[in-house]
Coordinates of C-alpha atoms and ligand atoms in Angstrom, one line a residue:
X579 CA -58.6 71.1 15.1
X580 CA -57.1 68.9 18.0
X581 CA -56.9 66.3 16.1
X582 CA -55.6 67.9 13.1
X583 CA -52.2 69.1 15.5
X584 CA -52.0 65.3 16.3
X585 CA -52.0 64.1 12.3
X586 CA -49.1 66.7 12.2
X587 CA -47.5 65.5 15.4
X588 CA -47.4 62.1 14.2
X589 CA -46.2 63.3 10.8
X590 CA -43.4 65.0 11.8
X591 CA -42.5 62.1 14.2
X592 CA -42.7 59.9 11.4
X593 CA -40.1 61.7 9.2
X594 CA -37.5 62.8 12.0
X595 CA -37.8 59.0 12.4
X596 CA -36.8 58.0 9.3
X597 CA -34.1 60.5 9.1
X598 CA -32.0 58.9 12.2
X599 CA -32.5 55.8 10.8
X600 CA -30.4 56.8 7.6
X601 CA -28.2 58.8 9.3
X602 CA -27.3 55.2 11.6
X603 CA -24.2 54.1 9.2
X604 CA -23.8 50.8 8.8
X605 CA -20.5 49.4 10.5
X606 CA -17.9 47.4 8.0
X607 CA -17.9 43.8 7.5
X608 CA -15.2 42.4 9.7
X609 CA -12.5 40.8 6.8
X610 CA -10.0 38.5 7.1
X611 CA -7.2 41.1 7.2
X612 CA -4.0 39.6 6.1
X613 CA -1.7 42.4 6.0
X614 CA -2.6 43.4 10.0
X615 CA -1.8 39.3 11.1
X616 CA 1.4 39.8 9.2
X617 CA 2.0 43.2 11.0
X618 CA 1.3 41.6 14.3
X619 CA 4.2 38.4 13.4
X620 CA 6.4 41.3 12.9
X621 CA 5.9 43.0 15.8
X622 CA 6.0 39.5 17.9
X623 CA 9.2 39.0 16.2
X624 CA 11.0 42.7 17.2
X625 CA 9.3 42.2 20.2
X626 CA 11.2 38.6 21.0
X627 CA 14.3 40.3 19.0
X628 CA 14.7 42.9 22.1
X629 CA 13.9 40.8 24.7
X630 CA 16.9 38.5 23.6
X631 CA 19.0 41.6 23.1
X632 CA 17.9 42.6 26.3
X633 CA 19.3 39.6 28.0
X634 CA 22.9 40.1 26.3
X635 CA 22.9 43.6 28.2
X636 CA 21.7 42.4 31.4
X637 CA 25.0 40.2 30.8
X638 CA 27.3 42.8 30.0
X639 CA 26.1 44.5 32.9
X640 CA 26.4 41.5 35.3
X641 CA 30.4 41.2 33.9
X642 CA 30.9 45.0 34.4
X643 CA 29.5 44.8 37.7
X644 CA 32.2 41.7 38.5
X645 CA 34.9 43.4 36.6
X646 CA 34.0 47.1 39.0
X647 CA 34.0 44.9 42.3
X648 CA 36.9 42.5 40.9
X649 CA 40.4 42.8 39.4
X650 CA 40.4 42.9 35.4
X651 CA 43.2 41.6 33.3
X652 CA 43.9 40.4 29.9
X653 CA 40.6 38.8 28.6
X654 CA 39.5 38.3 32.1
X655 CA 37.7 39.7 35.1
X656 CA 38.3 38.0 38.4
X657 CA 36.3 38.2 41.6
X658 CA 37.4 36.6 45.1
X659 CA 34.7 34.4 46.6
X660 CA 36.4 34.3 50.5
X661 CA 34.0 32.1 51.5
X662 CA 35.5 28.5 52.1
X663 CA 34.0 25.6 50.0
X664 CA 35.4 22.0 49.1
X665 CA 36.5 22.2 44.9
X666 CA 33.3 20.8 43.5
X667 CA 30.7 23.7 45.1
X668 CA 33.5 26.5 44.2
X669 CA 33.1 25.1 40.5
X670 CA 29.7 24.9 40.5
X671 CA 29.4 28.6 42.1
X672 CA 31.4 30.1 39.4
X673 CA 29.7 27.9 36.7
X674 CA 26.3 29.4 38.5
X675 CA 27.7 32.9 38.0
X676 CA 28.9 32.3 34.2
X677 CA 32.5 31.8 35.1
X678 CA 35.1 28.9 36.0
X679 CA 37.6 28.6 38.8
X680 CA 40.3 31.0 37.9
X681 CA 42.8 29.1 35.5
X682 CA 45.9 31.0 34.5
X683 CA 47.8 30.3 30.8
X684 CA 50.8 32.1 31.6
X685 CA 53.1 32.5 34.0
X686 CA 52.0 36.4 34.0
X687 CA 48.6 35.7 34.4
X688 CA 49.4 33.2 37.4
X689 CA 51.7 35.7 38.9
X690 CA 48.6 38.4 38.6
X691 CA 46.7 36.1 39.9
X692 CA 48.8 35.5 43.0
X693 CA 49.1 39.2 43.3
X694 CA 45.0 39.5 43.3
X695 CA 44.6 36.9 46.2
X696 CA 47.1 37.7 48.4
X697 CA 45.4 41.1 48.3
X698 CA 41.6 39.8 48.3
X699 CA 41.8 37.1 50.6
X700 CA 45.3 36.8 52.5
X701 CA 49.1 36.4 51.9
X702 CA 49.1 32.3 53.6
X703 CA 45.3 31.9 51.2
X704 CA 45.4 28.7 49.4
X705 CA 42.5 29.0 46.5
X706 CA 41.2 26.8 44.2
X707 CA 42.3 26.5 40.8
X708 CA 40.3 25.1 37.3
X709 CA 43.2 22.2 37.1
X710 CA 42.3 18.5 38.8
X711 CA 43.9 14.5 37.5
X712 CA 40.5 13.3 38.9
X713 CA 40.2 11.3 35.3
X714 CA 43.7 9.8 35.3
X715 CA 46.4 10.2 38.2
X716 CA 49.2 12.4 37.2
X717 CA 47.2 13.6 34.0
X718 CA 46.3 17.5 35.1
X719 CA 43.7 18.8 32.9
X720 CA 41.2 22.3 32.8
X721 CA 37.3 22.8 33.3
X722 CA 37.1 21.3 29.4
X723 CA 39.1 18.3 29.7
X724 CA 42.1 19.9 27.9
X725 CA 45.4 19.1 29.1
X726 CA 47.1 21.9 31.3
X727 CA 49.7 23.2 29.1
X728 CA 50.9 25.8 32.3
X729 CA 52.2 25.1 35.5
X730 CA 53.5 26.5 38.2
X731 CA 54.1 23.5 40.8
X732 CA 56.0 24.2 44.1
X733 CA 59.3 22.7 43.3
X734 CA 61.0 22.9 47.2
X735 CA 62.7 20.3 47.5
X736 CA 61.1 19.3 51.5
X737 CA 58.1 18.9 49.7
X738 CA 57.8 19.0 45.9
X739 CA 54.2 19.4 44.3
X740 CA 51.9 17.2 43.2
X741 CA 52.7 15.1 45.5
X742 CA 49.4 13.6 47.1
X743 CA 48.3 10.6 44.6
X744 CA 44.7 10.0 44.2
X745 CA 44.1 11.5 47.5
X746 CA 45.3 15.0 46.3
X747 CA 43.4 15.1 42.8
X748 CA 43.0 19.1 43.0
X749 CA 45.2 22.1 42.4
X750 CA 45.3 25.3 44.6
X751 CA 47.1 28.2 44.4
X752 CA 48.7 30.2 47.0
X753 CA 49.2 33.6 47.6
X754 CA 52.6 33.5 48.2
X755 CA 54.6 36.1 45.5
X756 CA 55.5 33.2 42.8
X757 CA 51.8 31.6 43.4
X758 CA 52.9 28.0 43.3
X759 CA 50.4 25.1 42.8
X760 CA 50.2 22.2 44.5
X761 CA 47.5 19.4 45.0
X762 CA 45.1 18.8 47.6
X763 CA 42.6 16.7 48.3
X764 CA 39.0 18.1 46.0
X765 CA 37.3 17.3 49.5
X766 CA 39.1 20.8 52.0
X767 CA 37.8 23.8 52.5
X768 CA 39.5 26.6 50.2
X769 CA 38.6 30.3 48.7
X770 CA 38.1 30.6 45.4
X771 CA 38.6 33.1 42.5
X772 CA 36.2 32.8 39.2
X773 CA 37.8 34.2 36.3
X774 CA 34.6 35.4 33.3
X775 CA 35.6 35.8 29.8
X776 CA 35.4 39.3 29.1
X777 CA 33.8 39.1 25.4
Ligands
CA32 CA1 46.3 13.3 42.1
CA33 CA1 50.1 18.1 47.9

């Protein structure tokens, strides 16, 4: 009888057994799937696409933070950097911040300009300008090499400007109301305005 039960035991062992063992599916070959490489390209791609659009709006966002804290005029946002610096490290710190030193076209925009620092940094400020005749004495030209087809030299007659040689090979501004120019040696101390293209 006892061992009977254990025949039957072992018989219905044997079966569930070989029931699990069907019911165990069998997992899909891994393939070489094409189409989800593809997908992944395409992702990459939207992925780089946002990151670069991305940067564009940090950009926009920089300029409108400059234009909020600045002055904003035709084209241009300006922003006052008080802090004295000799001509080259003003350039380069506007350069660094995606500007140039403030360069005005126009008699307007000079006499905005004028208007701007005499109200950021002073009334008797003297800033730097984008305008130097460091290549060629008497030549004045912009941060591109272009000749400065605007100028607003201080004509009095005690002490008319440029009027410093090739020791005076860069142009300020001052803050007096007709913001005349006149040349000073690249080497001084001066405030600065940086002028950014407003796109
Ligand atoms: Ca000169
Ligand atoms: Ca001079």
């Amino acid at each position: 009888m006892e061992a009977r039960v254990a025949c039957l035991l072992i018989g219905v062992l044997l079966i569930q057994g070989s029931q699990q063992q069907s019911a165990i599916k069998k997992k899909p070959p891994i393939k070489k799937d094409v189409k989800g490489n593809s997908a992944i390209e395409d992702i990459q791609k939207q992925i780089k696409n946002i990151v670069a659009e991305l940067n564009v709006l940090k950009q926009h966002q920089a300029l409108q933070a400059v234009c909020l804290r600045g002055e904003k005029t035709r084209g241009k946002c300006l922003l006052t950097d008080s802090e004295k610096k000799n001509y080259y490290t003003a350039s380069e710190d506007c350069i660094a911040k995606g500007g140039t030193l403030s360069t005005p076209r126009s008699s307007g925009e000079n006499l905005h300009l004028a208007a701007y620092v005499n109200e950021s940094v002073g009334p008797s400020a003297h800033v730097w300008l984008g305008f130097n005749d460091m290549q060629a004495e008497g030549t004045w030209v912009d941060l591109t090499g272009s000749a400065a087809r605007f100028h607003n030299w201080d004509a009095s007659p005690l002490s008319p400007q440029p009027d410093g040689g090739t020791s005076e090979n860069c142009a300020v501004l001052s803050a007096t109301p007709a913001g005349t120019w006149l040349d000073e040696n690249c080497g001084v101390k001066r405030a600065s305005v940086c002028e950014f293209k407003i796109v």
